[in-house]
XYZ file of C-alpha atoms in Angstrom:
316
model
C -109.425 39.855 6.473
C -108.596 40.096 10.196
C -108.350 36.669 11.958
C -109.218 35.999 15.623
C -105.905 34.209 16.403
C -103.063 32.559 14.972
C -104.645 29.188 15.070
C -106.791 30.404 12.219
C -103.700 30.649 9.973
C -103.102 26.946 10.289
C -103.695 25.241 6.934
C -104.201 26.255 3.369
C -100.536 26.557 2.648
C -99.197 27.186 -0.767
C -98.433 24.527 -3.451
C -95.331 25.283 -5.705
C -93.919 23.501 -8.612
C -90.112 22.426 -8.304
C -89.489 23.065 -11.933
C -86.036 24.147 -11.389
C -85.063 20.996 -9.696
C -86.675 18.800 -12.159
C -85.203 20.684 -15.216
C -81.731 20.649 -13.569
C -81.970 16.683 -13.116
C -83.603 16.123 -16.447
C -86.612 14.334 -14.925
C -89.661 13.396 -16.760
C -92.725 14.786 -14.846
C -93.490 17.472 -12.209
C -92.869 17.670 -8.406
C -95.300 19.812 -6.331
C -94.340 20.937 -2.896
C -96.815 21.827 -0.167
C -95.133 24.643 1.951
C -96.366 23.531 5.375
C -93.132 25.110 6.695
C -94.677 28.334 6.322
C -97.315 27.707 9.221
C -97.112 29.530 12.668
C -94.991 26.692 14.222
C -92.950 26.309 11.038
C -94.020 22.688 10.442
C -96.825 20.392 9.271
C -97.566 19.402 12.857
C -99.533 22.507 13.449
C -102.434 20.788 11.687
C -102.543 17.805 13.949
C -101.959 19.913 17.077
C -104.984 21.992 16.341
C -107.127 18.945 15.285
C -106.292 16.891 18.441
C -106.774 19.596 20.916
C -110.098 20.867 19.250
C -111.467 17.400 19.250
C -110.583 16.757 22.778
C -112.045 20.146 23.947
C -115.358 19.187 22.056
C -115.665 15.746 23.523
C -114.628 16.566 26.953
C -111.681 14.553 27.168
C -109.580 17.720 27.545
C -110.943 20.103 30.310
C -110.686 23.999 30.651
C -107.142 24.865 31.916
C -106.134 21.093 31.971
C -102.327 20.514 31.255
C -101.549 18.921 28.091
C -98.463 16.639 27.802
C -96.960 15.194 24.706
C -93.637 13.494 23.416
C -92.291 15.385 20.414
C -89.229 15.851 18.351
C -89.977 19.497 18.570
C -92.449 20.085 15.630
C -95.702 18.669 17.175
C -94.670 20.218 20.470
C -94.329 23.595 18.909
C -97.666 23.353 17.318
C -99.203 22.227 20.628
C -97.486 25.120 22.441
C -99.011 27.612 20.136
C -102.702 26.011 20.312
C -102.520 25.321 24.089
C -101.137 28.853 24.861
C -103.963 30.515 22.935
C -106.700 28.294 24.459
C -105.408 28.374 27.971
C -103.815 25.051 28.438
C -100.458 24.661 30.117
C -98.256 22.436 27.928
C -95.373 20.010 28.783
C -93.126 19.039 25.958
C -91.092 15.788 26.579
C -88.337 15.414 23.944
C -85.077 13.462 23.451
C -81.701 15.023 24.091
C -80.941 13.919 20.429
C -83.224 16.561 18.973
C -81.786 19.957 17.760
C -81.682 22.693 20.371
C -83.452 25.033 18.311
C -86.821 23.193 18.833
C -86.554 23.216 22.459
C -85.684 27.092 22.518
C -88.543 27.697 20.226
C -91.137 25.891 22.650
C -89.747 27.672 25.522
C -90.322 30.955 23.968
C -93.963 29.772 23.432
C -94.295 29.207 27.208
C -94.059 25.428 27.070
C -92.328 23.470 29.867
C -89.573 21.362 28.204
C -88.466 18.018 29.651
C -85.336 16.629 28.087
C -84.748 12.772 28.364
C -81.282 11.525 27.933
C -80.635 9.212 24.981
C -80.481 5.491 25.133
C -77.013 3.832 25.666
C -75.145 3.931 22.240
C -77.363 6.575 20.611
C -75.765 9.288 18.594
C -76.333 13.061 19.489
C -78.479 14.545 16.748
C -79.925 11.212 15.847
C -83.126 10.000 17.535
C -83.812 6.146 17.525
C -86.796 4.172 18.413
C -85.005 3.340 21.731
C -84.659 6.994 22.462
C -88.270 7.560 21.647
C -89.307 4.654 23.942
C -87.528 6.513 26.850
C -89.374 9.817 26.052
C -92.631 7.893 25.903
C -91.999 6.516 29.400
C -91.338 9.978 30.887
C -94.357 11.506 29.064
C -96.583 8.795 30.451
C -95.186 9.285 33.892
C -95.690 13.079 33.753
C -99.264 12.669 32.557
C -100.231 10.498 35.352
C -98.464 12.564 37.944
C -100.185 15.842 36.760
C -103.609 14.321 35.904
C -102.926 15.819 32.388
C -104.252 15.114 28.899
C -101.983 13.176 26.687
C -102.094 14.472 23.193
C -100.758 11.167 21.617
C -99.816 12.159 18.160
C -99.052 8.408 17.555
C -102.593 7.299 18.548
C -105.132 10.067 18.450
C -107.407 10.053 15.451
C -107.236 13.722 15.253
C -103.778 13.591 13.687
C -104.709 11.631 10.384
C -108.068 13.516 10.394
C -106.218 16.769 10.072
C -104.697 15.670 6.807
C -107.558 13.716 5.404
C -109.711 16.822 5.659
C -106.837 19.315 5.150
C -103.582 18.388 3.533
C -105.030 15.723 1.063
C -108.051 17.993 -0.270
C -105.749 21.141 -0.427
C -103.184 19.411 -2.635
C -105.903 17.916 -4.807
C -107.704 21.181 -5.327
C -104.676 23.367 -5.658
C -103.116 20.997 -8.201
C -106.205 20.846 -10.345
C -106.562 17.175 -9.729
C -103.465 16.624 -11.644
C -101.254 14.709 -9.095
C -100.482 10.999 -9.700
C -98.604 10.236 -6.684
C -97.936 11.452 -3.122
C -95.004 10.425 -0.781
C -94.155 11.374 2.772
C -91.511 10.548 5.294
C -93.224 8.486 7.963
C -93.066 9.706 11.591
C -96.188 9.208 13.566
C -97.855 8.255 10.130
C -100.459 10.916 10.427
C -99.773 13.021 7.274
C -99.224 10.066 5.049
C -102.267 7.928 6.200
C -104.417 10.764 6.454
C -103.692 12.266 2.996
C -103.757 8.732 1.521
C -107.150 8.089 2.596
C -108.335 11.140 0.697
C -106.140 10.998 -2.338
C -105.994 7.122 -2.929
C -109.784 6.801 -4.002
C -109.097 9.592 -6.535
C -106.481 7.271 -8.239
C -103.431 8.803 -6.614
C -100.776 6.290 -5.620
C -99.250 7.091 -2.221
C -95.852 5.968 -0.967
C -94.328 5.640 2.613
C -90.748 6.946 2.845
C -88.304 5.438 5.229
C -84.628 5.712 6.016
C -82.445 3.213 4.402
C -81.649 0.408 6.886
C -84.816 1.243 8.943
C -87.500 0.102 6.739
C -89.849 -1.277 9.331
C -93.194 -0.388 7.610
C -91.947 -2.127 4.421
C -91.554 -5.301 6.608
C -87.907 -5.440 6.532
C -85.379 -6.228 9.372
C -84.023 -3.094 10.808
C -80.150 -2.939 10.221
C -79.417 0.741 10.771
C -81.885 2.455 13.271
C -79.647 5.511 13.630
C -80.061 8.258 10.907
C -79.996 12.063 11.047
C -83.535 12.705 9.555
C -85.166 13.906 12.794
C -88.927 13.683 13.324
C -89.455 10.117 11.890
C -88.024 6.796 10.637
C -88.209 5.342 14.067
C -88.132 1.764 12.767
C -91.572 1.064 14.239
C -93.525 -1.456 12.120
C -97.001 -1.104 13.829
C -97.809 2.634 13.526
C -101.571 2.925 14.545
C -102.289 5.510 11.916
C -100.605 3.278 9.284
C -102.967 0.317 9.840
C -104.969 -0.223 6.748
C -103.707 3.001 5.159
C -103.813 2.674 1.204
C -100.054 2.648 0.499
C -98.937 1.485 -3.075
C -95.265 0.873 -2.099
C -92.378 1.709 0.373
C -89.367 3.829 -0.591
C -86.171 4.441 1.366
C -83.547 7.275 1.429
C -80.351 7.593 3.107
C -79.359 10.563 5.520
C -76.947 11.798 2.913
C -79.734 11.935 0.185
C -82.107 13.669 2.556
C -79.401 16.279 3.517
C -78.255 16.820 -0.264
C -81.838 17.381 -1.344
C -82.788 19.770 1.508
C -79.730 21.816 0.290
C -80.995 21.516 -3.321
C -84.330 22.840 -2.190
C -82.641 25.907 -0.726
C -80.208 26.540 -3.505
C -82.477 25.886 -6.572
C -85.907 26.670 -5.118
C -85.461 29.024 -2.296
C -87.175 26.604 0.116
C -85.393 26.650 3.311
C -86.806 23.458 4.951
C -85.469 20.437 6.944
C -84.274 16.959 6.787
C -87.561 15.339 6.194
C -88.393 17.702 3.237
C -85.129 16.584 1.768
C -86.074 12.980 2.246
C -89.281 13.564 0.486
C -87.715 15.303 -2.366
C -85.290 12.371 -2.755
C -88.181 9.926 -2.838
C -90.117 11.966 -5.310
C -87.007 11.968 -7.646
C -86.962 8.146 -7.228
C -90.517 7.967 -8.311
C -89.910 10.114 -11.321
C -87.064 8.081 -12.444
C -88.954 4.960 -11.697
C -92.658 3.901 -11.550
C -94.038 7.390 -11.726
C -92.037 8.677 -14.700
C -93.813 11.394 -16.499
C -96.355 11.842 -13.586
C -96.890 14.504 -11.044
C -95.620 13.939 -7.479
C -96.798 15.899 -4.575
C -94.838 16.146 -1.360
C -94.809 18.146 1.948
C -92.224 20.552 2.973
C -92.471 19.391 6.600
C -90.675 21.963 8.677
C -88.188 24.775 8.460
C -84.557 24.752 8.018
C -84.140 27.256 10.834
C -84.743 24.220 13.216
C -81.492 22.635 12.147
C -78.859 25.426 12.330
C -77.140 23.565 14.911
C -76.952 20.312 12.970
C -74.847 19.230 10.152
C -77.448 20.067 7.619
C -76.218 23.256 6.937
C -72.395 22.984 7.470
């Protein structure tokens, strides 16, 4: 089959069992990994990028050749750079200086304009906090107004969770033969978790939010440690639009070190070269099989590629 563009490659990623990990750890149950890092932009955000732009073009909120602006840790920006480039929209990615340099370089290669925002006072390089994200949002808002652009708004646009309610969730269910009992995901914008949960929860699948230890804002806890190395999420935001009324069974936490160790475990045991958030998802799935989901079947998403972290301490 010859496809008309790379946009048509987005979605329908493989689902693989992490049997080597479960055996090596002596776990009772199964972990299934959705390989979204294999998409054109090397991340799950390609789904939301396509969905938001297609909806906006269809309803007229995005006009032909109009500029698109969005804040990003790099993954959403990469997806938008691909979709916008093919559909004829200039794209401006606004990101924190705390994000890995590989992401900015990839977006530039895809013809995006990159605006780097300095980190908030006291922030650590390589770790993007909620305060850093707020500064990025301010700059993205300014540029949107200045250029009369369309703001993709991954944290608010309904196209984000819709991509996972109609894509990720159904794909996991169908590919697993309806065998999964639980799903967990590291929360960034909340789009993947909320969207997939809205499809999976009515089918009896328990869905869990994953947050960094010390920054469990969604769980309703006071934030004591907002800084962590898991880029792309864990911003200590307790009022994510997409998570409102999402059917969440419980809230899990992982440390940065657990995310790092499990990303390395994915690479060494399963040949899956993914990033920090994929490691966080695996750590959470292991928690579930050692606890409330013992003997069950937990699905997780491999959110992005390990190639985006070569300049960080993930692969030292």
